[in-house]
XYZ file of C-alpha atoms in Angstrom:
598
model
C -6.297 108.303 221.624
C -5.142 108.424 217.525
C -2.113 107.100 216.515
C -0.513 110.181 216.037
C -0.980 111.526 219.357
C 1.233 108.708 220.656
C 4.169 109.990 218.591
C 6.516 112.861 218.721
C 8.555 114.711 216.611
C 11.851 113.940 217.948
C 15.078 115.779 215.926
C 18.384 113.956 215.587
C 21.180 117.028 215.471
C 22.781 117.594 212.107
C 20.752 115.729 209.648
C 18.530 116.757 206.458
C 15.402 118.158 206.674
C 13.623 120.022 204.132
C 11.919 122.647 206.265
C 13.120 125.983 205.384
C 13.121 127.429 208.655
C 15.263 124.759 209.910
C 19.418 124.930 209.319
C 20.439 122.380 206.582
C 21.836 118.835 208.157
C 18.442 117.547 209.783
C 16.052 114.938 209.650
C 12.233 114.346 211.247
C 11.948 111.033 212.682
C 9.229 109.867 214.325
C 9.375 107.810 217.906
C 7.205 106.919 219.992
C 6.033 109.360 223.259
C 7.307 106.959 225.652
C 10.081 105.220 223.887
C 11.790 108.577 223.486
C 11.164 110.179 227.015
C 12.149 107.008 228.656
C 15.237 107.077 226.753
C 16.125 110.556 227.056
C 15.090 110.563 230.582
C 17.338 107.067 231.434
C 20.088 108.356 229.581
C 20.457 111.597 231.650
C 19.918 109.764 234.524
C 22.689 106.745 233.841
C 25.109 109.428 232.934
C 24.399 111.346 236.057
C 24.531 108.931 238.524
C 27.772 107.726 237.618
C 29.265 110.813 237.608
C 28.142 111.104 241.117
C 29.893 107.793 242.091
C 26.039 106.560 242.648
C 24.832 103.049 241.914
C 21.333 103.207 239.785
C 18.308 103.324 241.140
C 16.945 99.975 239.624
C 19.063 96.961 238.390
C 19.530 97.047 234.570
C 17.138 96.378 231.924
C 16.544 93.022 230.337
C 16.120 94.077 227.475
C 19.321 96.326 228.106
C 21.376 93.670 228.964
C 23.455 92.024 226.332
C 22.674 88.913 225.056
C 24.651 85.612 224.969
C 27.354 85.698 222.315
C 26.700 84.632 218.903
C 28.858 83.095 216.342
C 28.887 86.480 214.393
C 30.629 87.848 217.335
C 33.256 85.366 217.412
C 34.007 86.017 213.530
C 34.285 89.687 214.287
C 36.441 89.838 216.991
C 39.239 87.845 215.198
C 38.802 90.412 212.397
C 39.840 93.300 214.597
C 42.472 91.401 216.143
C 44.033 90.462 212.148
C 43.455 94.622 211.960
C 44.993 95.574 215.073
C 48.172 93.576 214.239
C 48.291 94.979 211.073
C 48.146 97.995 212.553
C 51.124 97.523 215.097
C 53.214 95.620 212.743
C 53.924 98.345 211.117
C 54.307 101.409 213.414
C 57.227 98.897 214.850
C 58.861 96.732 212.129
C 60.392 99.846 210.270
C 62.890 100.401 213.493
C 65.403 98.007 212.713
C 64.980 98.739 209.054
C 65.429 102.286 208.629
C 69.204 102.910 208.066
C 69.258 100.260 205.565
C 66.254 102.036 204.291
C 67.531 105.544 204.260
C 71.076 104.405 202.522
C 69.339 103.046 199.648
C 67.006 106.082 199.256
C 70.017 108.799 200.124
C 67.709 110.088 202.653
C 70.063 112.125 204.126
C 68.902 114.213 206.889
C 64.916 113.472 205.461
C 65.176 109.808 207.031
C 63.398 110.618 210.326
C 60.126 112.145 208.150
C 59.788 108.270 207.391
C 58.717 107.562 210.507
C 57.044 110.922 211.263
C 54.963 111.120 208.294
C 53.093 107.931 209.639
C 53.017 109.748 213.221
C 51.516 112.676 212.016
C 49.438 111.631 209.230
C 47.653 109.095 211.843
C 46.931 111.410 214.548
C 45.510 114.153 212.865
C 42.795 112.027 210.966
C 41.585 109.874 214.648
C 38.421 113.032 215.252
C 37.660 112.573 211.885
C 37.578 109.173 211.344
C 35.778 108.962 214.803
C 33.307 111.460 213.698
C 32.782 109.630 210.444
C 32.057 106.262 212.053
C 29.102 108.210 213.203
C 27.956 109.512 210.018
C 28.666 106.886 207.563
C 28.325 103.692 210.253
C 31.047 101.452 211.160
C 31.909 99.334 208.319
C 32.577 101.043 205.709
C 34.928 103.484 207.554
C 36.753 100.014 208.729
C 36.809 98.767 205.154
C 37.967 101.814 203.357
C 40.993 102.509 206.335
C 41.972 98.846 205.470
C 41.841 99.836 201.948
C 44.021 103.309 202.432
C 46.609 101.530 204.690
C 46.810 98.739 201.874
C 47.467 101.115 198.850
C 50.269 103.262 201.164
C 51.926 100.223 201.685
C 52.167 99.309 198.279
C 53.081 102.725 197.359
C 56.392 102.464 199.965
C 56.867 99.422 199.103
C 57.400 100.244 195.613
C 59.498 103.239 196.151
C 62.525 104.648 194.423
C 63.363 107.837 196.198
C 62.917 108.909 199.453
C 59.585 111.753 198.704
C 57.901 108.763 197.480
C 58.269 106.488 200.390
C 57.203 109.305 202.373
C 54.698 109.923 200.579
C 53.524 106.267 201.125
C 54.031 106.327 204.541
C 51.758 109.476 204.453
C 48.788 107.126 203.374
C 49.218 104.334 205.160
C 49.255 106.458 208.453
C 45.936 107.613 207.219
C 45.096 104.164 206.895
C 46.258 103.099 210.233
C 44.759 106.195 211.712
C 41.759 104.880 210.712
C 42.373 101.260 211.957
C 43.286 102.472 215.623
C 39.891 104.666 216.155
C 37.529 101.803 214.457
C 38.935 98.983 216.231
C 37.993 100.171 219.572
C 35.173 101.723 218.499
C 33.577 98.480 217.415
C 34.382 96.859 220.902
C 32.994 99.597 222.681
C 29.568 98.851 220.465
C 29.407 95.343 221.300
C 29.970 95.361 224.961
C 28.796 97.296 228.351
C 31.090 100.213 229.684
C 31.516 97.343 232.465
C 33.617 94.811 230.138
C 35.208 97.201 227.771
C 38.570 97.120 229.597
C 39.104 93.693 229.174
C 38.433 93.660 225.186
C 40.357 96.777 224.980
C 43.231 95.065 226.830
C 43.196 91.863 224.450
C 43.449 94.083 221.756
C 46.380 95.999 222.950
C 47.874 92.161 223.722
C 47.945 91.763 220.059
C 49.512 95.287 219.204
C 51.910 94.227 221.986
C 52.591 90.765 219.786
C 52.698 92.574 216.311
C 54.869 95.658 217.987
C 57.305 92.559 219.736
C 57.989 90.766 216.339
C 58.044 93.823 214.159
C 61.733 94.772 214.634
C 63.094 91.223 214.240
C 61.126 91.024 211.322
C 62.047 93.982 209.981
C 66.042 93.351 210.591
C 65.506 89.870 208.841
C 63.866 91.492 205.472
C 66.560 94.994 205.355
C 69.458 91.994 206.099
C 68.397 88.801 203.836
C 65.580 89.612 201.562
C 64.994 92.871 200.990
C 63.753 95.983 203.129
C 60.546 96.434 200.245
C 58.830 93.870 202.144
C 59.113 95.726 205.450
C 55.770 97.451 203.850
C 54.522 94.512 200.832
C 53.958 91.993 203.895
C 51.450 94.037 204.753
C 49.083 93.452 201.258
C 48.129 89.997 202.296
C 47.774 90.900 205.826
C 45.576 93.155 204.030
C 43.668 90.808 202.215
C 42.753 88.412 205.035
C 42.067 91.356 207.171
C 39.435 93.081 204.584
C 38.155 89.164 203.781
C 37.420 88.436 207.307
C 35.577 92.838 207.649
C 33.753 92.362 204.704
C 32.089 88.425 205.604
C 31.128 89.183 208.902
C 31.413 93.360 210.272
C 27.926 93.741 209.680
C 26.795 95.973 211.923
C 23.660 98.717 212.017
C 23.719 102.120 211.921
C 21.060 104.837 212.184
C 20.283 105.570 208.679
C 19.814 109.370 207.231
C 17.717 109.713 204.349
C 19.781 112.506 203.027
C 22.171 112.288 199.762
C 26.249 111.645 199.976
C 26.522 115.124 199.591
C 24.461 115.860 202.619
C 26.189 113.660 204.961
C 29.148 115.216 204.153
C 28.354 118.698 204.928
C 27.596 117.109 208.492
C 32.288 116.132 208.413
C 34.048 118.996 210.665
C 36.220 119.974 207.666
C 37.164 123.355 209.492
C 38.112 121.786 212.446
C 40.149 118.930 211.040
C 42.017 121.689 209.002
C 43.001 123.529 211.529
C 44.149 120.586 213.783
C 45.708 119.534 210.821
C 47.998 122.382 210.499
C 48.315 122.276 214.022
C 49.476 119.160 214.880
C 51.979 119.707 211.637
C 53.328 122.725 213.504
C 54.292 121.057 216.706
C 55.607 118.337 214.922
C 57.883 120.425 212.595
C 59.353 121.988 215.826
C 59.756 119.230 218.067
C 61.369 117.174 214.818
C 63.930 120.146 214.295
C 64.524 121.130 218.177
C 68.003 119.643 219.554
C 69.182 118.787 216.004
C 68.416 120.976 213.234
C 68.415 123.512 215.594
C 68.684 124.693 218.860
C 65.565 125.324 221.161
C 65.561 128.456 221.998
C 66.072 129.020 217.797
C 62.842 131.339 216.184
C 62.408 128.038 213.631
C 62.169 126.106 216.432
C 59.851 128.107 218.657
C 57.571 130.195 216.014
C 55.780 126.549 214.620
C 55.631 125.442 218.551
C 54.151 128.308 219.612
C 52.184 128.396 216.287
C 50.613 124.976 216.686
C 49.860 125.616 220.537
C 47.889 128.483 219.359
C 46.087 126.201 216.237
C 44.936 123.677 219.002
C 43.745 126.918 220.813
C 41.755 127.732 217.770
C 40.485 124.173 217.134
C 39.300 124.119 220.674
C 37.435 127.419 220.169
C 35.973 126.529 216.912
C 34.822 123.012 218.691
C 32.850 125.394 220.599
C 31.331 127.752 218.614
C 27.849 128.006 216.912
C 30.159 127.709 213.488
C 30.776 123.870 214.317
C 27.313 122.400 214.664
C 28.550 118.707 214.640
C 31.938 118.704 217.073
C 34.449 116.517 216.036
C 35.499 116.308 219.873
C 32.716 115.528 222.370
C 32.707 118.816 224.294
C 31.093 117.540 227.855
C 34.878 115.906 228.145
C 36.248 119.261 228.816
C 33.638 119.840 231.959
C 34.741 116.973 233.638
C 37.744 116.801 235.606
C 37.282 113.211 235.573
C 37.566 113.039 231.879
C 40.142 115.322 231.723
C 42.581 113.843 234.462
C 42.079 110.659 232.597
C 43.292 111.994 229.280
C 46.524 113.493 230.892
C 47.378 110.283 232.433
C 46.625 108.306 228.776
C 48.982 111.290 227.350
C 51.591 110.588 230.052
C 51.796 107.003 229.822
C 52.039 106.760 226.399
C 54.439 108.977 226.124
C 56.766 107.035 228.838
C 56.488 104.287 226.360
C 57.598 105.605 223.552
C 59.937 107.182 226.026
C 61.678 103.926 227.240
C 60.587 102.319 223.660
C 62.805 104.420 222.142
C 65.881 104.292 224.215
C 66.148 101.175 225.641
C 67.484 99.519 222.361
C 70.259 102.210 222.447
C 71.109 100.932 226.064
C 71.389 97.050 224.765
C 73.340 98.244 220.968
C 75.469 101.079 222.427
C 76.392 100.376 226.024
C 75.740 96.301 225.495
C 77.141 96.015 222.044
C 74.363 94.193 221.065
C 72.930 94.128 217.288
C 69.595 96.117 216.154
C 67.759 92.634 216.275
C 69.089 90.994 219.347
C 68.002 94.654 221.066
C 64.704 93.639 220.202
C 64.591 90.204 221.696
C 65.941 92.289 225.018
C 63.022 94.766 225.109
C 60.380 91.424 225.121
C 60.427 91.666 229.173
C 58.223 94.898 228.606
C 55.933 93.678 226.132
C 55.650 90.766 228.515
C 54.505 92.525 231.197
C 52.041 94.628 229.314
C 50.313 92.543 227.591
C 49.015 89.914 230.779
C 49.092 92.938 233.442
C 46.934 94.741 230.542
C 44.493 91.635 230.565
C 44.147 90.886 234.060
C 43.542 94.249 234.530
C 40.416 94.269 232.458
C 39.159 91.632 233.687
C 39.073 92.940 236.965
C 37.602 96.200 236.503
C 34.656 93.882 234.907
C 34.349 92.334 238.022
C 34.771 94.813 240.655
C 33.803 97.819 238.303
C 36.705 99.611 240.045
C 39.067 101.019 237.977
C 41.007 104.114 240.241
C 43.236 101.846 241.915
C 45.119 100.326 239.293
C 45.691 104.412 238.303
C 47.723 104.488 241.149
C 49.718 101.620 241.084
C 49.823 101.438 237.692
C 51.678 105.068 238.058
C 53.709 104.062 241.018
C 55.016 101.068 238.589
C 55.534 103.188 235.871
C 57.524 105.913 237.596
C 60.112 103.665 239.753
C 60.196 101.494 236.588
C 61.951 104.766 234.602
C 63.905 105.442 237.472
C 65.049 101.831 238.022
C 66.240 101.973 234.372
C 68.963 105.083 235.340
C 70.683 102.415 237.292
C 71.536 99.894 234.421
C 75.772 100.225 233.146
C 77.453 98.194 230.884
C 78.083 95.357 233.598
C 73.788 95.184 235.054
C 72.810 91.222 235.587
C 69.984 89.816 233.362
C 67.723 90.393 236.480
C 68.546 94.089 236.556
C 67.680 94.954 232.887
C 64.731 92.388 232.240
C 63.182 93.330 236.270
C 63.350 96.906 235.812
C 61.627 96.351 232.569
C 58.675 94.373 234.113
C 58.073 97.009 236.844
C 57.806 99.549 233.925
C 55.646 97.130 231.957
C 53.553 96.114 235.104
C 52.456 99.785 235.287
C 51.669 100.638 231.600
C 49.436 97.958 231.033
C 47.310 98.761 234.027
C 47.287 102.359 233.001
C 46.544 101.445 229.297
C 43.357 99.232 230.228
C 42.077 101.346 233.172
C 41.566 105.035 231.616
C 39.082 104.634 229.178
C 36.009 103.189 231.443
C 36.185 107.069 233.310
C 36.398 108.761 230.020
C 33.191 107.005 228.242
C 31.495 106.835 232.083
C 30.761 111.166 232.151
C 29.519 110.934 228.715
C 26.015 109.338 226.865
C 26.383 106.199 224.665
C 25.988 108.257 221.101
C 29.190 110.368 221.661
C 31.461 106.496 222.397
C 32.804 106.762 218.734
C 33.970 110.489 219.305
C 35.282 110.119 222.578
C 37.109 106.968 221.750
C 38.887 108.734 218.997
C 39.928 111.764 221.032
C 41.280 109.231 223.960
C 43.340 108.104 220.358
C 43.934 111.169 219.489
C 45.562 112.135 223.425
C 47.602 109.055 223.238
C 48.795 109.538 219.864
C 50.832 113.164 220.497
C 51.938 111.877 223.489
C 54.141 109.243 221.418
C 55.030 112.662 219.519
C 56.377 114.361 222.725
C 57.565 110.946 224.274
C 60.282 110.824 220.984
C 61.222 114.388 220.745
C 61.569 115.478 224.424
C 64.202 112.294 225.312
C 65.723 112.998 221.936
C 66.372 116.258 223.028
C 67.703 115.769 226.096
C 70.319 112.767 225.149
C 71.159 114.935 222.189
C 71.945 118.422 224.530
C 74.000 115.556 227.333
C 75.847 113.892 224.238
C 76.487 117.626 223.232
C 78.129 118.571 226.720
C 80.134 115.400 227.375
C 81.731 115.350 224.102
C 84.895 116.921 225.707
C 85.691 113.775 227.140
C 86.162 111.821 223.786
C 90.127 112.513 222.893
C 89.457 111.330 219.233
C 88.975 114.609 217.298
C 86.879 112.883 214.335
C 84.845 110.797 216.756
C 83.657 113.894 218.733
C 82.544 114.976 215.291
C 80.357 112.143 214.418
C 78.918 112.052 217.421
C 77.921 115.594 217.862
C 74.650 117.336 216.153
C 72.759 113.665 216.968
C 74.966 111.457 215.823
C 75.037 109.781 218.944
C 71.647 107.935 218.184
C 72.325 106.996 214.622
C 76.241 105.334 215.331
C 74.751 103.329 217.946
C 73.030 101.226 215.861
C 75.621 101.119 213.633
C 77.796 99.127 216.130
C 80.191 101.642 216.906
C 80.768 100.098 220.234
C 81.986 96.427 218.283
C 84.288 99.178 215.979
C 85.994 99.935 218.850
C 87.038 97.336 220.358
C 90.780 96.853 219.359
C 90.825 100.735 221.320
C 89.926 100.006 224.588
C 90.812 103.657 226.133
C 88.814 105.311 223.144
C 85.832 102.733 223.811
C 85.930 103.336 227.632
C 85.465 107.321 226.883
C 82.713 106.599 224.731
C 80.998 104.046 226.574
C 80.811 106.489 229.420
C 79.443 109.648 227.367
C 76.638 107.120 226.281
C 75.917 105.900 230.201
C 75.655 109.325 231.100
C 73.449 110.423 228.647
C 71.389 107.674 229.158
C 71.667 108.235 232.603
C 69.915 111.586 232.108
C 67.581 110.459 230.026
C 65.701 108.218 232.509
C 65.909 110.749 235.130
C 64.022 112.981 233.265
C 61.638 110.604 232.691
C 60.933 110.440 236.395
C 59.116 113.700 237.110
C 56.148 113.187 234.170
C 56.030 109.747 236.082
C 55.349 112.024 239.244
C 53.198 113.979 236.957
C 50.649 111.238 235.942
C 50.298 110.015 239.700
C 49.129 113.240 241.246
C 46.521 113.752 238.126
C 44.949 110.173 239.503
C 43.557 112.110 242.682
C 41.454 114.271 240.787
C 39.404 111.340 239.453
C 36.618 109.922 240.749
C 35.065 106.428 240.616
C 32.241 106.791 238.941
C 29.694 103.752 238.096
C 30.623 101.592 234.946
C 27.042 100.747 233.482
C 26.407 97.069 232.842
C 23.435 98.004 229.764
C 24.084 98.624 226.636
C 21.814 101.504 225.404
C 23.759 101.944 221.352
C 22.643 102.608 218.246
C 25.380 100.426 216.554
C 25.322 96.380 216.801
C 26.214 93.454 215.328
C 23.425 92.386 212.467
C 22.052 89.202 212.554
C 21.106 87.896 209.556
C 16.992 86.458 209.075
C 14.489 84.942 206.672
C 12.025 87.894 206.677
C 14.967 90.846 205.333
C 14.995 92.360 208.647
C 17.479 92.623 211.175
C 18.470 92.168 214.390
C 20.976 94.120 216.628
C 22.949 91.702 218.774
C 25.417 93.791 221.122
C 26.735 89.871 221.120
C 28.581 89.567 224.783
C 27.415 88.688 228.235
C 27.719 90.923 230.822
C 30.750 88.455 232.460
């Protein structure tokens, strides 16, 4: 038998090819007969068995299996840990900085787009930066998001007026977009399905660490420095962070042997537009409903109802012969597995940013307690999250179970929001920092436990994609988990208003003023008028009150969406194109996935 009759033409979707009968965005490579039907054929079958819950047939591959660790690996990992922090320094160290922030600037009512144009800019970039990481490889992607999130900070750090900080902020969430999909995308490359929760959940200790220390950081710069370094600390976090990517994230990549210009044809630039516009929609309505403007208000509804239909339309393009390259990996949306999981990631991160968000008004309104010392009360939740996170993990790389801790990881989280409606202005220590473990208990189970089922119903090559859409899922639901409890302690502050006899007062707090004098110490103002503060303290209860109630039934929510999924088999081989490179003498390379299967 020739040489060429052991070979087949084998084409990889979406890359050049010169043949003119064949659509632009394809390339010829040739594989071995047997090398590419046993991988096609084990592929199919790894995928299919665990969707059926099934064990495989034969234990895994040696040559499957990954190999010890190298020192490579242990110069990486600290690299996306520096990144991650970076990351989650900033999405929480602007908190306690903002008003200072916006009175400098004479934001006026422009101070929340601060914070939102980081929100927004970073989720709608997380398909396309996960569908770049396939095109382009890992490390440059990495690199260049480091690079983006370094020159926004610079550019809000630098800022005189409040369109250029937000313009900055714009970047960096680009940036940190960027930084959110990579980072887990590179784990997921280096280690079996099997260990991934337990990498995942060290990273997410570090965003804990980095989201814990952000506000007291940030309330130390806006009070004695200056609130310019809120974003300039971030340039030599930079610079260590892109020192450590560039030395050692070396990792392969199948390589195209089409142009720049090629490769980028392959980028979803339809899709991402219209998700772009999309996801600006929703947020434009949810930032203006309760405040601005009422709900039921046509400026509120028409870019809800607007951006509903653009994710209809993204979905449908995703679909259609005109996307040949999806930016989402469609077999997610056949599986209820998938599916169910991605609800309960949108849930639970939004019951974060839920509590995250009003628990410091509990401690600085009802407590009387500063923006900073607030943060050192919300540390029982971080933790909780980051060990229960952890030990999770681990134990889904043990067992390879992961559906259990869906269930009590939702039972936590939903009698942890409830607990919270009980706290007043007189709750123990115990009270406040217990209630906040139960709810921490529960989101770092759910946090390290929905992945595995997501990236278990799909093949190896679409990890990147599906990684950034479980990103993507988690990211609006921090959207929805600010505006919805806005909304409601807004409308309660609105209706109990009545009770405060201080004409001028009811004024200031009204139209979501609430919020903003609570962290002005309004509470401390009043304390030479104990009638007035007793009127206000119990308009804020209430509304609190409300607030955590609410809460509750999206709790409820979450736990009946963990029936629908099934346990499907977590695959201890590692079967990806992407790996650490190991460096040789002959100018060849080696792909070292770098971890042991324990």
């Amino acid at each position: 038998m020739t040489e060429a009759s052991t070979t087949t033409l084998t084409r990889r979707k979406n890359l050049p090819t010169n043949r003119p009968d064949e659509p632009d965005g394809q390339e010829i490579t040739l594989v071995p007969l047997e090398e590419a039907d046993q991988k096609q054929k084990g592929e199919r079958e790894q995928v299919k068995a665990a969707q059926e819950g099934q064990e495989p047939n034969e234990p895994p591959s040696p040559q499957n299996l990954p190999p010890p660790k190298t020192w490579r690996f242990w110069a990486v990992f600290p690299a996306l840990c520096m990144t991650t922090f970076l990351a989650a320094l900033d999405m929480s160290i602007l908190s306690t900085a903002l008003p200072t922030i916006a009175l400098d600037l004479h934001a006026g009512d422009l101070y929340m787009w601060i914070t939102n144009s980081y929100i927004l800019s970073s989720t709608v970039v997380l398909p396309l930066f996960g569908q770049m990481a396939n095109i382009f490889g890992r490390r440059w992607i990495m690199i260049s998001s480091v690079v983006i999130f370094a020159v926004g900070s610079a550019m809000a750090g630098g800022a005189n007026n409040v369109s250029a900080i937000i313009a900055g902020r714009t970047v960096q969430g680009i940036g940190g977009g960027g930084i959110n999909t990579l980072v887990d995308v590179v784990i997921c490359d280096l280690v079996p399905l099997r260990q991934r929760g337990k990498y995942v959940a060290l990273m997410a200790s570090v965003w804990a660490v980095g989201t814990t220390i952000g506000p007291v950081l940030g309330g130390a710069f806006a009070q004695y420095v200056s609130w310019r370094w809120v974003f300039l600390i971030n340039l030599p976090l930079c610079a260590v962070s892109l020192l450590l990517l560039v030395l050692f994230l070396r990792v392969t990549h199948p390589r195209s042997t089409g142009t720049i210009w090629q490769q980028l044809r392959r980028v979803d630039v339809v899709g991402n537009t219209i998700l772009t516009m999309a996801v600006v929609a929703i947020l434009l309505g949810l930032t203006w409903a309760g405040t601005s403007y009422p709900w039921s208000s046509w400026r509120v509804l028409v870019p809800l109802l607007l951006g509903l239909a653009g994710l209809v339309l993204f979905y449908g393009h995703q679909t259609s012969r005109f996307c040949p390259e999806p930016s989402l990996p469609l077999p997610l949306f056949s599986s209820a597995t998938a599916l169910c999981a991605l609800w309960i990631s949108f849930l639970q991160n939004m019951l974060l940013y839920w509590v995250g968000y009003f628990l410091p008004i509990y401690f600085q309104a009802i407590r009387s307690l500063t923006a900073t010392e607030s943060g050192i009360h919300v540390l029982p939740i971080t933790g909780a999250i980051a060990p229960f996170g952890v030990i999770t993990g681990i134990l889904i790389a043990v067992t390879g179970k992961y559906r259990v801790f869906h269930f009590v990881g939702y039972t936590c989280l939903t009698a942890g929001t409830g607990l919270l409606s009980l706290l007043n202005n007189q709750s123990p220590a115990r009270d406040w920092a217990g209630f906040q473990v139960v709810f921490g208990v529960g989101s770092g189970m759910i946090f390290s436990s929905t992945l595995p089922p997501i990236q278990a119903t799909l093949p190896e090559s679409d990890v990147a994609t599906a990684t950034a859409t479980w990103a993507f899922v988690r990211s609006l639901g921090c959207i929805w988990g600010i505006a919805i409890p806005t909304t409601i302690f807004n409308t309660r502050v609105q209706a109990l208003l009545y009770r405060v006899s201080s004409a001028s007062l009811r004024e200031q707090l009204g139209n979501g003023g609430a919020y903003a004098l609570a962290s002005d110490g309004l509470m401390r103002t009043l304390r030479d008028a104990p009638a007035l503060r007793a009127e206000v303290l119990g308009v804020y209860e209430e509304s609190l009150r409300w607030v955590w109630w609410m809460a509750v039934p999206f709790g409820v929510v979450g736990l009946l969406l963990c029936i629908p999924i099934k346990q499907l088999v977590l695959s201890e081989e590692l079967h990806m194109e992407f790996g650490l490179q190991e460096e040789d003498t002959g100018g060849s390379s080696e792909v070292s996935p770098a971890l042991p299967p324990g």
